[in-house]
Amino acid sequence: QPLPPPPPLPPPQPVAATDPAELFLGRPVGPYRRPAPDPTRPPTRGSLEELARRGAWRAVIAGAQQLLSSAAGRSGTAPPLEDQLALRHLRLSGLVKLRQIPTAEREISLLGDLTGPAWYYETHAPSGGGGGSAQQGSMAPFALLHLHALMPSFAGNHVASVGRVLALLSLVQGAPWPEASWPAEAAAAVAASQAG
């Protein structure tokens, strides 16, 4: 004996629109999508940031490298150091996202001490010429400082990363930058407190 066919499904009921745009237009509105950057045009910092939002990390890495190397090749027309550091941050973020940790560690180590006087506004003349700068302190973006602090943990060295994060915290709070031996001193203090 064959089984009877299942009853037909009821027709779909219209869903009440809650979005004001859908109420106004009388139809569903899909998510807004920005047009993808044109691959035939040279990259800009803005286009690289858009690619990063889209998750196109290989394109971000290549575009940032293209901008950084073209800036190094031209004399007198290099973008300001703040922009170069922002491009470097985009490139390093892409390398970390693609798990190219050794390359990212090597590149971030080439920048040296990001909180040292080499990266202070006061050390460099403004890109427009003239003397002095209205800004003070380190020109390294916080995102780059944060990535630098987290970099050892990506390679499995969590203790060094915690030390860097705590040093960054004390820098942000306005305290002097801790000495390089601080994590060892902190570990000794914790061990002494647990023993007593």
XYZ file of C-alpha atoms in Angstrom:
196
model
C 0.000 0.000 0.000
C 1.674 3.317 -1.071
C 1.679 6.201 1.368
C -0.482 9.189 0.559
C 1.379 12.309 -0.582
C 2.031 14.895 2.088
C -0.307 17.871 2.190
C 0.908 20.956 0.278
C 2.741 23.641 2.228
C 0.828 26.849 2.850
C 1.945 29.813 0.737
C 4.572 32.040 2.379
C 3.138 34.913 4.332
C 4.573 38.390 3.815
C 6.849 39.477 6.629
C 6.096 42.826 8.163
C 8.870 45.261 7.342
C 10.481 46.880 10.348
C 13.180 48.816 8.498
C 12.015 52.353 7.640
C 13.596 52.103 4.189
C 11.717 48.860 3.491
C 8.461 50.446 4.675
C 9.034 53.448 2.429
C 10.021 51.426 -0.649
C 7.529 48.607 -0.057
C 10.176 45.969 -0.747
C 13.122 44.381 1.065
C 16.379 46.270 0.891
C 19.599 44.282 0.672
C 22.793 45.284 2.448
C 24.688 48.176 0.924
C 27.872 47.039 -0.713
C 30.570 49.463 -1.620
C 32.061 48.877 -5.026
C 35.333 46.981 -4.910
C 38.464 49.078 -5.492
C 39.534 49.207 -9.124
C 42.539 46.859 -9.543
C 43.856 48.889 -12.504
C 44.373 52.014 -10.382
C 47.366 52.311 -8.062
C 46.499 51.558 -4.449
C 45.921 54.259 -1.893
C 45.767 54.030 1.872
C 41.972 54.336 1.685
C 41.638 51.566 -0.887
C 43.871 49.309 1.209
C 41.738 49.973 4.287
C 38.651 49.034 2.255
C 40.345 45.816 1.109
C 41.203 45.049 4.735
C 37.544 45.510 5.730
C 36.652 43.019 3.005
C 39.284 40.543 4.196
C 41.392 40.669 1.004
C 44.627 40.331 2.959
C 46.840 39.237 0.062
C 45.852 42.349 -1.874
C 46.456 44.482 1.241
C 49.951 43.034 1.677
C 50.864 43.537 -1.969
C 49.363 47.033 -2.177
C 51.010 48.232 1.030
C 54.353 46.866 -0.137
C 53.893 48.631 -3.481
C 53.184 51.956 -1.772
C 56.037 51.554 0.720
C 58.590 50.600 -1.944
C 57.456 53.371 -4.295
C 57.783 55.833 -1.394
C 61.309 54.598 -0.726
C 62.243 54.823 -4.422
C 61.135 58.414 -4.948
C 63.180 61.192 -3.482
C 61.347 64.115 -1.948
C 57.834 62.793 -2.630
C 57.546 60.157 0.078
C 54.326 60.225 2.104
C 54.566 61.488 5.685
C 55.996 59.082 8.226
C 52.606 58.712 9.914
C 51.171 57.392 6.631
C 54.133 55.073 6.170
C 53.567 53.669 9.663
C 49.855 53.212 8.922
C 50.743 51.370 5.695
C 53.218 49.240 7.615
C 50.461 48.412 10.125
C 48.125 47.335 7.305
C 50.844 45.122 5.827
C 51.728 43.580 9.197
C 48.045 42.943 9.965
C 47.712 41.115 6.664
C 50.785 39.017 7.361
C 49.397 38.035 10.767
C 45.963 37.236 9.308
C 47.607 34.948 6.747
C 49.741 33.357 9.494
C 53.034 34.559 8.043
C 54.290 35.214 11.566
C 58.074 34.966 10.958
C 57.853 37.550 8.175
C 55.694 39.836 10.334
C 58.108 39.511 13.282
C 61.069 40.336 11.057
C 59.354 43.379 9.564
C 58.146 44.774 12.888
C 61.608 44.320 14.409
C 63.048 46.497 11.628
C 60.984 49.409 12.963
C 62.908 49.351 16.240
C 61.509 50.929 19.399
C 58.150 52.374 18.366
C 57.969 54.492 21.509
C 61.533 55.773 21.257
C 62.643 59.223 20.112
C 63.264 57.995 16.565
C 59.485 58.009 16.036
C 58.698 61.266 17.861
C 57.134 64.138 15.976
C 59.673 66.446 17.579
C 62.538 64.514 15.934
C 61.269 64.967 12.378
C 60.573 68.130 10.453
C 57.037 68.247 9.014
C 56.714 66.893 5.494
C 55.768 70.341 4.194
C 59.113 71.824 5.232
C 59.769 74.399 7.903
C 60.792 73.797 11.455
C 59.110 72.009 14.317
C 55.802 70.229 14.491
C 52.617 71.132 16.333
C 52.185 67.507 17.438
C 54.211 65.869 20.161
C 55.003 62.307 21.202
C 55.217 59.139 19.186
C 53.761 59.145 15.696
C 53.314 55.356 15.795
C 49.582 54.574 15.678
C 48.197 52.780 18.713
C 47.091 49.870 16.519
C 50.728 49.320 15.517
C 51.841 49.498 19.172
C 49.130 46.987 20.064
C 50.143 44.641 17.245
C 53.765 44.920 18.386
C 52.698 43.943 21.910
C 50.752 40.911 20.692
C 53.339 39.709 18.166
C 55.216 37.300 20.505
C 51.964 35.501 21.392
C 51.372 34.707 17.715
C 54.652 32.788 17.784
C 53.761 31.056 21.065
C 55.750 33.263 23.464
C 52.889 34.384 25.681
C 55.047 35.580 28.575
C 56.863 38.109 26.382
C 53.534 39.230 24.954
C 52.054 39.793 28.425
C 55.100 41.864 29.327
C 54.670 43.989 26.218
C 50.946 44.443 26.804
C 51.577 45.537 30.398
C 54.294 47.907 29.204
C 51.856 49.339 26.661
C 49.269 49.741 29.389
C 51.695 51.667 31.569
C 52.632 53.822 28.570
C 48.994 54.620 27.925
C 48.429 55.438 31.585
C 51.254 57.951 31.412
C 53.771 56.008 33.493
C 57.360 55.756 32.271
C 58.093 52.922 29.865
C 59.216 49.897 31.943
C 62.729 48.551 31.779
C 63.419 45.474 29.654
C 63.900 43.388 32.810
C 60.410 44.201 34.127
C 58.787 40.791 33.335
C 61.588 38.966 35.202
C 61.212 41.351 38.165
C 57.443 40.861 38.168
C 57.830 37.079 38.079
C 60.253 37.249 41.024
C 57.802 39.444 42.979
C 54.917 37.048 42.309
C 57.036 34.059 43.357
C 58.089 35.863 46.553
C 54.476 36.735 47.400
C 53.370 33.135 46.905
C 56.203 31.783 49.063
C 55.349 34.054 51.997
